PDB file of C-alpha atoms in Angstrom:
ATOM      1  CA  UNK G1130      30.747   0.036  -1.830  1.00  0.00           C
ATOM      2  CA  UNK G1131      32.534   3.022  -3.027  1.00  0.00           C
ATOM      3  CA  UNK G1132      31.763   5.267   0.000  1.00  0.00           C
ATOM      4  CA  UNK G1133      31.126   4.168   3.573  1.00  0.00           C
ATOM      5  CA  UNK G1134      31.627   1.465   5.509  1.00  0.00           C
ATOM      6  CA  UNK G1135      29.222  -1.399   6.088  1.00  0.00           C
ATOM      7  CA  UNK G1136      27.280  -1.796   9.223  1.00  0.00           C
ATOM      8  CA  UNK G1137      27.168  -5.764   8.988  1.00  0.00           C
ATOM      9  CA  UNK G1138      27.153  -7.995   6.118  1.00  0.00           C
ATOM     10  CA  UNK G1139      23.938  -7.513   4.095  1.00  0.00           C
ATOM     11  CA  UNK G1140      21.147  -9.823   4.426  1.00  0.00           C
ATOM     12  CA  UNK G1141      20.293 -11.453   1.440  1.00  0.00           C
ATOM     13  CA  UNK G1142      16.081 -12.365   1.010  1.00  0.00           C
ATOM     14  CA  UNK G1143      15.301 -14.681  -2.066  1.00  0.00           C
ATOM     15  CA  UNK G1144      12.610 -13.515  -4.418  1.00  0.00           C
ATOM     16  CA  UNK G1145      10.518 -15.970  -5.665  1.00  0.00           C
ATOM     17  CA  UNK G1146       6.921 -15.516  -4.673  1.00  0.00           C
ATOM     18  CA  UNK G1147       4.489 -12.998  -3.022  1.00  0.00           C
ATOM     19  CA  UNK G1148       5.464 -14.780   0.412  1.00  0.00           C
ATOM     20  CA  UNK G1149       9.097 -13.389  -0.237  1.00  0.00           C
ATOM     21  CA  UNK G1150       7.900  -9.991  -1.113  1.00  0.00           C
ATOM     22  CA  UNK G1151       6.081 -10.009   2.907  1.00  0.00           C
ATOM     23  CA  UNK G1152       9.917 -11.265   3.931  1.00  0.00           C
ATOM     24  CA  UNK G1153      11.727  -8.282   2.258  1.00  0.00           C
ATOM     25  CA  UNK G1154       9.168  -5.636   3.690  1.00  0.00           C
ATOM     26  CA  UNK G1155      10.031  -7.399   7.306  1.00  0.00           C
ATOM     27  CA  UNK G1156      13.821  -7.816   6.308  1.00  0.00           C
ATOM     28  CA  UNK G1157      13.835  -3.961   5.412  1.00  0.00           C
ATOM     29  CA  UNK G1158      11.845  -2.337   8.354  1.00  0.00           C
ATOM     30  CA  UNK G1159      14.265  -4.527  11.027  1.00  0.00           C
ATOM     31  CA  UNK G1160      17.107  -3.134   9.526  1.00  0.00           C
ATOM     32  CA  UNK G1161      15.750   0.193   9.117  1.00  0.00           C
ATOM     33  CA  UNK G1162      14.725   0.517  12.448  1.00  0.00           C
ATOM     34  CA  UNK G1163      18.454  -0.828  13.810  1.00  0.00           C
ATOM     35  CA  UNK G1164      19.679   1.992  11.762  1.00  0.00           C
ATOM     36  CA  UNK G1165      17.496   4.339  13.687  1.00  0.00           C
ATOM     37  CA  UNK G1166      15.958   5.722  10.740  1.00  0.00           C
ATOM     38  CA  UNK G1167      12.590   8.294  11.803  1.00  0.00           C
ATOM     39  CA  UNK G1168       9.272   6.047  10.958  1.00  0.00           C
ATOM     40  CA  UNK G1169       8.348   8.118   8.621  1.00  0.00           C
ATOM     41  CA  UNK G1170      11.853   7.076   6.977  1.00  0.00           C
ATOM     42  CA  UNK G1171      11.003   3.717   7.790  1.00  0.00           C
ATOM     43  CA  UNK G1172       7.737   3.638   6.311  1.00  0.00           C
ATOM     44  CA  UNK G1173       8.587   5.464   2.689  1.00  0.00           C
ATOM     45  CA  UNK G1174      11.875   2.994   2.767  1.00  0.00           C
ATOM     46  CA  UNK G1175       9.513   0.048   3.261  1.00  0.00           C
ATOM     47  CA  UNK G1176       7.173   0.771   0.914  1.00  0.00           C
ATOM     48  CA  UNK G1177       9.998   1.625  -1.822  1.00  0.00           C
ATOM     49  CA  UNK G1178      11.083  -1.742  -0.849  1.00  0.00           C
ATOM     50  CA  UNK G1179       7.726  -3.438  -1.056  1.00  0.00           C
ATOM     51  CA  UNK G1180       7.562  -2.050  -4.876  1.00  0.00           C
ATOM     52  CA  UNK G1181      10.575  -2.819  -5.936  1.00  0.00           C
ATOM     53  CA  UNK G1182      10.302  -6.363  -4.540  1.00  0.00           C
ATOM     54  CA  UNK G1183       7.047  -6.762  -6.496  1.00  0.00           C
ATOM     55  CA  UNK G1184       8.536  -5.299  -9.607  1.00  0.00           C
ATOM     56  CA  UNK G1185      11.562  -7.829  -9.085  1.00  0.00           C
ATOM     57  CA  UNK G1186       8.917 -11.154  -8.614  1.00  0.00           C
ATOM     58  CA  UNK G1187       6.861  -9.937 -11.565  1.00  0.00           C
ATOM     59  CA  UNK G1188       9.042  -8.307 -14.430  1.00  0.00           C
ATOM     60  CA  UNK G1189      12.625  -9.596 -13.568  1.00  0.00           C
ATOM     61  CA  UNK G1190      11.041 -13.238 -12.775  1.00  0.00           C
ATOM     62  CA  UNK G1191      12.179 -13.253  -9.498  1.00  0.00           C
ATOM     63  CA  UNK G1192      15.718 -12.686  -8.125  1.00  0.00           C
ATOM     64  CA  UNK G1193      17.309 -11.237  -4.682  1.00  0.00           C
ATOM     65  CA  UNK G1194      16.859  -8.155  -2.571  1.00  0.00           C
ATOM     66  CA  UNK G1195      20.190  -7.357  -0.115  1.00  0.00           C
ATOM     67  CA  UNK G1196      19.950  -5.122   2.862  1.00  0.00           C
ATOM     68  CA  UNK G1197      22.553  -3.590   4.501  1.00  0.00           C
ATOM     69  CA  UNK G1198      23.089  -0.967   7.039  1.00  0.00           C
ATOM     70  CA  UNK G1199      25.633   1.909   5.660  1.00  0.00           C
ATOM     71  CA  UNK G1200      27.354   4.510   7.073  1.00  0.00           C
ATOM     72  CA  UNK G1201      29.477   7.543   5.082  1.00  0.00           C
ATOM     73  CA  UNK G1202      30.794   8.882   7.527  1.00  0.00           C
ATOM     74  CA  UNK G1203      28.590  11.395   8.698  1.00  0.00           C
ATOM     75  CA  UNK G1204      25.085   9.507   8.798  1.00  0.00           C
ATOM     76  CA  UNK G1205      23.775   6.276   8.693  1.00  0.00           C
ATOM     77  CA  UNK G1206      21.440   4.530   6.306  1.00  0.00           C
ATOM     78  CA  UNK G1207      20.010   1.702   4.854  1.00  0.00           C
ATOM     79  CA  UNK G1208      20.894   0.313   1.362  1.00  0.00           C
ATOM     80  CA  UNK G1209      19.087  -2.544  -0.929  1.00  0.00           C
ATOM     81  CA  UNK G1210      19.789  -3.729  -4.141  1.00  0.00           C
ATOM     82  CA  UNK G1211      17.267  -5.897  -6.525  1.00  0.00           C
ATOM     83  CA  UNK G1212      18.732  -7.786  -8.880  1.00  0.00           C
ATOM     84  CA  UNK G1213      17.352 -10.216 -11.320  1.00  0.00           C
ATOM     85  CA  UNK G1214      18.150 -11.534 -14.529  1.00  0.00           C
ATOM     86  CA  UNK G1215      15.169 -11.466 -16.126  1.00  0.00           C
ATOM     87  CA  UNK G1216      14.242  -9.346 -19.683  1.00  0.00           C
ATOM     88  CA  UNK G1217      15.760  -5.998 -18.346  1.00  0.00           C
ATOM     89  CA  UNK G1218      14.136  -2.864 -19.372  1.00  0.00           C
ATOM     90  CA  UNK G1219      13.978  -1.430 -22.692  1.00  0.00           C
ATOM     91  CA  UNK G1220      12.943   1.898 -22.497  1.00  0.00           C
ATOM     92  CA  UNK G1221      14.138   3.214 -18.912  1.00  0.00           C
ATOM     93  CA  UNK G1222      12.689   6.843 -19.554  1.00  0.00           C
ATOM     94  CA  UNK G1223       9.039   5.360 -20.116  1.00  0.00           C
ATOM     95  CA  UNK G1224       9.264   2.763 -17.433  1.00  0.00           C
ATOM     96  CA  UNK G1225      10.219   6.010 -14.487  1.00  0.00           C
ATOM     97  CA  UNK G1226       6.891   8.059 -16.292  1.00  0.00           C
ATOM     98  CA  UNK G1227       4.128   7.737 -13.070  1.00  0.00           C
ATOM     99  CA  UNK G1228       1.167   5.700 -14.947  1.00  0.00           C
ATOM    100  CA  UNK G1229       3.143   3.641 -17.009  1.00  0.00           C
ATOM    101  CA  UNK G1230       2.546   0.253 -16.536  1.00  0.00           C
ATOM    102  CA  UNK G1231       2.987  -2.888 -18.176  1.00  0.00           C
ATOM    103  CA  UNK G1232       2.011  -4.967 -15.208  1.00  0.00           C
ATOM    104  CA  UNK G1233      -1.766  -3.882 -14.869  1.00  0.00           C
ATOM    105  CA  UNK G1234      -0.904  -2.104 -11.824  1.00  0.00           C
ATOM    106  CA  UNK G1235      -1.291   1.472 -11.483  1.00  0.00           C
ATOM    107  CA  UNK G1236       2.190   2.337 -12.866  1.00  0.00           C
ATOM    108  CA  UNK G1237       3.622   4.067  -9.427  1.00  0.00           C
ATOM    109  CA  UNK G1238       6.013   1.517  -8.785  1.00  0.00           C
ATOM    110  CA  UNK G1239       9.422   2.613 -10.072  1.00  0.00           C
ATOM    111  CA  UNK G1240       8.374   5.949 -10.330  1.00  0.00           C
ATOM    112  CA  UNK G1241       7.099   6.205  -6.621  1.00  0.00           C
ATOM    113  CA  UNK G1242      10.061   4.274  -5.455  1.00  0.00           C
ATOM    114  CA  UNK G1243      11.857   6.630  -6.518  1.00  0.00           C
ATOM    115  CA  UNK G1244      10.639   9.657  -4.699  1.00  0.00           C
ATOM    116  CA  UNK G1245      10.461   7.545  -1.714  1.00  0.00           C
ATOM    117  CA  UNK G1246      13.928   7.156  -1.200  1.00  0.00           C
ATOM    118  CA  UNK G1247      17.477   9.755  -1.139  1.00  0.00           C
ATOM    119  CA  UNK G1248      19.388   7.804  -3.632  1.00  0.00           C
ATOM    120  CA  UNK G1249      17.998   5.872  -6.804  1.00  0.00           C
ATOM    121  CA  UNK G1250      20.306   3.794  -8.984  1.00  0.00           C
ATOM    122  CA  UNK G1251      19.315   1.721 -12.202  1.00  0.00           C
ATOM    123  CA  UNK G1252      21.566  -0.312 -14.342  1.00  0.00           C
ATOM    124  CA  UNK G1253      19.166  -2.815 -17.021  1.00  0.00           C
ATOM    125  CA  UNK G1254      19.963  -4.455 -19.760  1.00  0.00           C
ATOM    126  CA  UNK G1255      17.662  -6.221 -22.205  1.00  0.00           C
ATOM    127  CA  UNK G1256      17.969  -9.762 -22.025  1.00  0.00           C
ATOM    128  CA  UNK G1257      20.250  -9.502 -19.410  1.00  0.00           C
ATOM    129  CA  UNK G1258      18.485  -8.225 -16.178  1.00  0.00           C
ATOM    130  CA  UNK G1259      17.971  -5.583 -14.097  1.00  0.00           C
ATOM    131  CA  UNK G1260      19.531  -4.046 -10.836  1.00  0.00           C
ATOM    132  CA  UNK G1261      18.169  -1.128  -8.483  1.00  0.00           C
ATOM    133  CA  UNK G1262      19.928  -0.209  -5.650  1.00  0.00           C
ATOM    134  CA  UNK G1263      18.169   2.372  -3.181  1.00  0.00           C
ATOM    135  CA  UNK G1264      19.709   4.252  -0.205  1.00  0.00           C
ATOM    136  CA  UNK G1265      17.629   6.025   2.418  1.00  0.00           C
ATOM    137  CA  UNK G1266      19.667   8.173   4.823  1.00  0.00           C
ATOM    138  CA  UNK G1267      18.987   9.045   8.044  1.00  0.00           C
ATOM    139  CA  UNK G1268      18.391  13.032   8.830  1.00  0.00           C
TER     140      UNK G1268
ATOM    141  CA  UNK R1374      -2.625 -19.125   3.330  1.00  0.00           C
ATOM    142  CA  UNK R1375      -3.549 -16.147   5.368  1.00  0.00           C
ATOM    143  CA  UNK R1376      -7.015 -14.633   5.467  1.00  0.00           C
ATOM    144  CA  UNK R1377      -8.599 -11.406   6.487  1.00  0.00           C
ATOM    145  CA  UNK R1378     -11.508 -12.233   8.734  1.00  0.00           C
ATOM    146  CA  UNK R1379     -14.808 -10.157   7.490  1.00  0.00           C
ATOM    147  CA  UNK R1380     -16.933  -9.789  10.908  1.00  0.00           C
ATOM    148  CA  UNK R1381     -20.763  -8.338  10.492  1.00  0.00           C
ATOM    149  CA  UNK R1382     -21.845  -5.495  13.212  1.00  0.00           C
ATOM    150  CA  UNK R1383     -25.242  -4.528  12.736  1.00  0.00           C
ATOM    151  CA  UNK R1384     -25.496  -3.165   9.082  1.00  0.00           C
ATOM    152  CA  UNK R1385     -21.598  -2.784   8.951  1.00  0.00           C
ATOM    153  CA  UNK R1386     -18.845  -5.158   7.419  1.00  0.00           C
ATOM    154  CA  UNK R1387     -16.222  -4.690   9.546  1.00  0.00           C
ATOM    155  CA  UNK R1388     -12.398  -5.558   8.143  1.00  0.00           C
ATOM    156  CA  UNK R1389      -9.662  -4.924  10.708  1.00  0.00           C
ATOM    157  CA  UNK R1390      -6.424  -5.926   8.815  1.00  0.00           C
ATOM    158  CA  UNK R1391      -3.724  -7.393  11.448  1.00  0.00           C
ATOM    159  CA  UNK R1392      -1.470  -9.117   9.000  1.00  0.00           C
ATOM    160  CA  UNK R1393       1.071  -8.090   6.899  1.00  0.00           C
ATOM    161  CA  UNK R1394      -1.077  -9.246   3.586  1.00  0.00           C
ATOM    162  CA  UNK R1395       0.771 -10.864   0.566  1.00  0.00           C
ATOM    163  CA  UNK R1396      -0.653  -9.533  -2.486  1.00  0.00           C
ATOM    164  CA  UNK R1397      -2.892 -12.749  -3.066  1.00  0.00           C
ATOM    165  CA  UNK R1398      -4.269 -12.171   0.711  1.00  0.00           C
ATOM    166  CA  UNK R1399      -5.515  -9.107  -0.179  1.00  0.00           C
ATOM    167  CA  UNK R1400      -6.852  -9.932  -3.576  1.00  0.00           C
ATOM    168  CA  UNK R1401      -8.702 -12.676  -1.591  1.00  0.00           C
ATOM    169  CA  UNK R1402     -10.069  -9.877   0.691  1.00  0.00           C
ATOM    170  CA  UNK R1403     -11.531  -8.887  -1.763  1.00  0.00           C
ATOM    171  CA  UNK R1404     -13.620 -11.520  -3.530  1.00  0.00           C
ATOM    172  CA  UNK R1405     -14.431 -12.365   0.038  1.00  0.00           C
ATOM    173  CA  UNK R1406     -16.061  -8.895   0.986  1.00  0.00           C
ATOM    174  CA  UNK R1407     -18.000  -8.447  -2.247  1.00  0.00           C
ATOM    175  CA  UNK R1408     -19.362 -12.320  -1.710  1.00  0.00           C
ATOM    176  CA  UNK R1409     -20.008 -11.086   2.233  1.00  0.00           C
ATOM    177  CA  UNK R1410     -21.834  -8.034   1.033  1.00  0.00           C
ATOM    178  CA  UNK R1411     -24.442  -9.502  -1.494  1.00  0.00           C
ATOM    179  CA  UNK R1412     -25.003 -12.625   1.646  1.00  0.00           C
ATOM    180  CA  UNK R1413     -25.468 -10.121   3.946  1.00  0.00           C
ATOM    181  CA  UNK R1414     -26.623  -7.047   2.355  1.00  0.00           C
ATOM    182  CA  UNK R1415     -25.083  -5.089   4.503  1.00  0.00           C
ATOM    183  CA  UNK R1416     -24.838  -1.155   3.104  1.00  0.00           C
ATOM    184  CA  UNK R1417     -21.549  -0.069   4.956  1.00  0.00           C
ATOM    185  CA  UNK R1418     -18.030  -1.724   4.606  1.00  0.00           C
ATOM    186  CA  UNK R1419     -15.294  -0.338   7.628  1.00  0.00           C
ATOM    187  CA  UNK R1420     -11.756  -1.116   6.528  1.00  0.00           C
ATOM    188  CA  UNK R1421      -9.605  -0.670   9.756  1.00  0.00           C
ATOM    189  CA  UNK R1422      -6.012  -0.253   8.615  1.00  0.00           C
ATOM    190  CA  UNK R1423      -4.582   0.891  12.062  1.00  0.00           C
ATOM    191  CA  UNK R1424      -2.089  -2.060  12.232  1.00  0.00           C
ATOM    192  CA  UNK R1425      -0.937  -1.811   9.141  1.00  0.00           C
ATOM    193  CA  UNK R1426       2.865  -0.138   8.574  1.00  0.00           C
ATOM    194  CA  UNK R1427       2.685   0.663   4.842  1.00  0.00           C
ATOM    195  CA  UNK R1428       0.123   0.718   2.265  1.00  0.00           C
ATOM    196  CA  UNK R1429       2.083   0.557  -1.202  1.00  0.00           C
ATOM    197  CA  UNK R1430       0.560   0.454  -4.690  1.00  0.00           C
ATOM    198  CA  UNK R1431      -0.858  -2.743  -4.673  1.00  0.00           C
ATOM    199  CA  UNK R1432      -2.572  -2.869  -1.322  1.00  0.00           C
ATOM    200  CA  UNK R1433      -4.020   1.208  -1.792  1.00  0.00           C
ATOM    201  CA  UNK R1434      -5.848  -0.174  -5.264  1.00  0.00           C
ATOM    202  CA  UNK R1435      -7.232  -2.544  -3.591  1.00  0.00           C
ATOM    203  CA  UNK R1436      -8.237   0.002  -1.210  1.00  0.00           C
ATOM    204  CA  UNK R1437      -9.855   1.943  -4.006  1.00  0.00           C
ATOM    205  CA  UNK R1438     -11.357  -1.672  -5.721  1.00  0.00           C
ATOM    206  CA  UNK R1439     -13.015  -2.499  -2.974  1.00  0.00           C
ATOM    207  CA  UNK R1440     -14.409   1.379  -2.725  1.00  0.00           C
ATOM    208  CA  UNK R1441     -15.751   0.794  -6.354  1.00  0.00           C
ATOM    209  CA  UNK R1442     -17.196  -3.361  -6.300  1.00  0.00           C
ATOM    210  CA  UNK R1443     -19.217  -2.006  -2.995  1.00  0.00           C
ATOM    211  CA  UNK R1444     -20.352   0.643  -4.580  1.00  0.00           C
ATOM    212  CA  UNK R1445     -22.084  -1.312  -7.205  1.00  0.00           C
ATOM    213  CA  UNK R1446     -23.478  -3.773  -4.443  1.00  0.00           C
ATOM    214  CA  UNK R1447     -25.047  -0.720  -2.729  1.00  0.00           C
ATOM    215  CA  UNK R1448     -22.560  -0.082   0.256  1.00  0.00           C
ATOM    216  CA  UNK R1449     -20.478   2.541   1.632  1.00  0.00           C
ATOM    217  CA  UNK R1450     -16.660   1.745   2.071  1.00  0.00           C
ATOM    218  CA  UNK R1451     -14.722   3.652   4.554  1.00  0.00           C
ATOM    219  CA  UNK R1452     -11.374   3.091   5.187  1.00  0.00           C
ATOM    220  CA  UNK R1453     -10.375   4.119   9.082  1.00  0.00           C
ATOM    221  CA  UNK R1454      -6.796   4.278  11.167  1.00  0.00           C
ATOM    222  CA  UNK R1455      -4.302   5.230   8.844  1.00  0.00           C
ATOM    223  CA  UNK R1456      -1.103   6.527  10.509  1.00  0.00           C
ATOM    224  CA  UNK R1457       0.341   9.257  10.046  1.00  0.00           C
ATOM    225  CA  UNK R1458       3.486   8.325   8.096  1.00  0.00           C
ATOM    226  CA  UNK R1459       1.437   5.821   6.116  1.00  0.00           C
ATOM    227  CA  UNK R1460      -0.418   8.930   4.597  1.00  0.00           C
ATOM    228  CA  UNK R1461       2.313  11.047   4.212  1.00  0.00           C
ATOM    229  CA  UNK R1462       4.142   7.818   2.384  1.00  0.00           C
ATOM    230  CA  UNK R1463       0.857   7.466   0.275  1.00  0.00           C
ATOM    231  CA  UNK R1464       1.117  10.985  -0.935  1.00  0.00           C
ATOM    232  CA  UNK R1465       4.829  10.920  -1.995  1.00  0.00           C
ATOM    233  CA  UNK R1466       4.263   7.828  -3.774  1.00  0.00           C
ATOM    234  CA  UNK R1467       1.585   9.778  -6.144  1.00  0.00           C
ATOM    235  CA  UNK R1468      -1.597   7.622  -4.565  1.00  0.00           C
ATOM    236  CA  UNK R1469      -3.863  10.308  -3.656  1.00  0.00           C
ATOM    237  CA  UNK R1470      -6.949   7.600  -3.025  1.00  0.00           C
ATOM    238  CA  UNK R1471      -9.701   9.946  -4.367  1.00  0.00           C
ATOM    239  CA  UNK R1472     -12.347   7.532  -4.645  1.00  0.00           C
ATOM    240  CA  UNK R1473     -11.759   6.535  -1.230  1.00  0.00           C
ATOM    241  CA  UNK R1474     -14.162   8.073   1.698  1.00  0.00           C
ATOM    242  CA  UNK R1475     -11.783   8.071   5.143  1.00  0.00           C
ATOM    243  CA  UNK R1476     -12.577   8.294   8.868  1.00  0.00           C
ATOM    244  CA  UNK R1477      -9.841   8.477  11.786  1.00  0.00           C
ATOM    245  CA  UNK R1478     -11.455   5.667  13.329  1.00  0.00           C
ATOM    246  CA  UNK R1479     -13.799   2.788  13.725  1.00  0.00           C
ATOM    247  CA  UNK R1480     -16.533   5.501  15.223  1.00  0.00           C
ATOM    248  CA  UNK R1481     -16.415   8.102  13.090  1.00  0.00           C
ATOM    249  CA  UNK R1482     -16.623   5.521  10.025  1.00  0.00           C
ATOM    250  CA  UNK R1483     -19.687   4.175  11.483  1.00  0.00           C
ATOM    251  CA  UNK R1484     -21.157   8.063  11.587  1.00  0.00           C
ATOM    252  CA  UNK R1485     -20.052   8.753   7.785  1.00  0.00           C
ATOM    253  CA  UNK R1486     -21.727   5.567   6.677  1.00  0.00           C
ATOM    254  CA  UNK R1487     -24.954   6.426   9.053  1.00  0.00           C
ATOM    255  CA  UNK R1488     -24.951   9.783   7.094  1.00  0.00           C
ATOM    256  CA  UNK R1489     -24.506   8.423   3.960  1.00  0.00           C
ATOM    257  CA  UNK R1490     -27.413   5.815   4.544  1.00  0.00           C
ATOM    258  CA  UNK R1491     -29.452   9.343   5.881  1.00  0.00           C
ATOM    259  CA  UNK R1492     -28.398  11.843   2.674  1.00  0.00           C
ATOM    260  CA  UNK R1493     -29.778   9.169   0.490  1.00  0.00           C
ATOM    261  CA  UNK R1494     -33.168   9.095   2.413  1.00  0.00           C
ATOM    262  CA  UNK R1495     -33.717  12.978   2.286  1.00  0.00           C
ATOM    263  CA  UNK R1496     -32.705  12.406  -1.816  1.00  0.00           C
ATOM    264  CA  UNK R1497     -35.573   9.913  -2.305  1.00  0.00           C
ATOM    265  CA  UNK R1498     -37.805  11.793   0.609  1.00  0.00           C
ATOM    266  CA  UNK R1499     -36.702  14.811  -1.393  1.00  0.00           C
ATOM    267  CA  UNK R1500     -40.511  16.656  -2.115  1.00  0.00           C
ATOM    268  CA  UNK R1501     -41.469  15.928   0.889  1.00  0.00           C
ATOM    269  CA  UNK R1502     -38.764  17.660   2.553  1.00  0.00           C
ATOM    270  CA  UNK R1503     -39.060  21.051   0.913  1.00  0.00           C
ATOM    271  CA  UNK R1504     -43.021  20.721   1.774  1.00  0.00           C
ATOM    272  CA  UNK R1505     -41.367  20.626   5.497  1.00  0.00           C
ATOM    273  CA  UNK R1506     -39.120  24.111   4.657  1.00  0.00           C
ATOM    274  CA  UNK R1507     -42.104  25.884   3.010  1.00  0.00           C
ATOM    275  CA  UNK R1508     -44.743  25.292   6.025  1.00  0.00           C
ATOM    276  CA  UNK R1509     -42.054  26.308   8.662  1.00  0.00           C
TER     277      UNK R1509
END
């Protein structure tokens, strides 16, 4: 972590089926309420969480989401990073368009994420995998 | 696995969700209602959402699924109890639920679908109606 200090080791939730994607959302919204994030924070953090989680299971194959409580020094917030190593993302533009889809879904995952949290952070590679790590701070 | 219980009130299907649904427990709701609507022939479905904390993409096309499949079976869906922060979430996330009639709660749901039942009366009543206007 480049800036601020952890609030506890992260908690790491395995990936693997819808099941797991129920376990992050409940992972998230325990630490995001120990963080004293507003429930509207809460609830645009979780949901974030709930599509990225989903995104992980079905187009990375599965792989881990770790939640942690962070702190830079003047407020407090919650941080999660999905990684998996499935066939990454070739086109990174396309996949953050709203509608675009792949999935059959309705294409608002990434791209909704996205607006739902303060910070937004992609690094894919094909073949190699792909890892998001979201921050939402508290006000 | 988990499963959304479907109660019948009256002409109603009533769905209050209490569970945090994986995505196959709510594609299960699903099939279940449209089987419970054609075995019941019920014309109103009430989707109470009041317990639930977020409604992300998968769970608000559903939402708007279910709108469409009752639809075609001849019943009004409305969905009832969203929180406050779930519907400001909903918006930021770019689901705007258009197809999807809404009611603060169980009551008021009940009243839109007993209108809806009504409107469609007066549309097939509709000569007779404007008889009514002209002789008063």
């Amino acid at each position: 972590m480049t800036a601020g200090v952890d609030l506890g080791a992260p908690q790491t939730q395995a990936i693997r089926s819808d099941d797991d994607v129920v376990r992050v959302r409940q992972l998230v919204r325990t630490v995001a309420v120990a963080t004293k994030l507003s429930l509207v924070d809460q609830t645009k953090l979780v949901t974030a969480a709930s599509e990225l989680a989903r995104n992980t299971l079905i187009h990375g194959g599965g792989g881990t989401a770790d939640v942690a409580g962070v702190d830079d020094g003047r407020r407090r917030g919650v941080r999660i990073v999905f990684t998996d190593s499935g066939p990454g993302i070739p086109d990174l533009d396309l996949a953050l368009t709203d509608g675009y889809t792949t999935g059959g879904g309705l294409g608002l995952g990434l791209s909704g994420a996205r607006r739902l949290v303060d910070d937004f952070d992609i690094v894919t590679a094909v073949d190699e995998g792909t890892r998001i790590t979201v921050t939402k701070w508290s006000r | 696995m988990e499963r959304v219980p479907v109660l019948k009130i009256g002409d109603i299907l009533l769905v209050s969700i209490q569970v945090d649904m994986s995505d196959q427990t709510a594609v299960m709701l699903q099939e279940d209602l449209a089987e419970r609507i054609v075995a019941t022939g019920c014309h109103g479905v009430i989707i109470d959402i009041t317990a639930l904390d977020i409604v992300d993409s998968f769970v608000g096309r559903m939402l708007s699924t279910i709108a469409s499949i009752s639809k075609v079976l001849d019943a009004e869906t409305v969905v009832v109890g969203m929180r406050p922060a779930v519907a400001i979430t909903l918006v930021e996330l770019g689901l705007s639920l258009n197809s999807i009639r809404t009611a603060l709660n169980v009551e008021r749901g009940m009243e839109l679908i007993a209108a809806a039942r009504t409107d469609e009366w007066v549309m097939v009543d509709g000569d007779e109606d404007a008889e009514t206007t002209a002789t008063t």
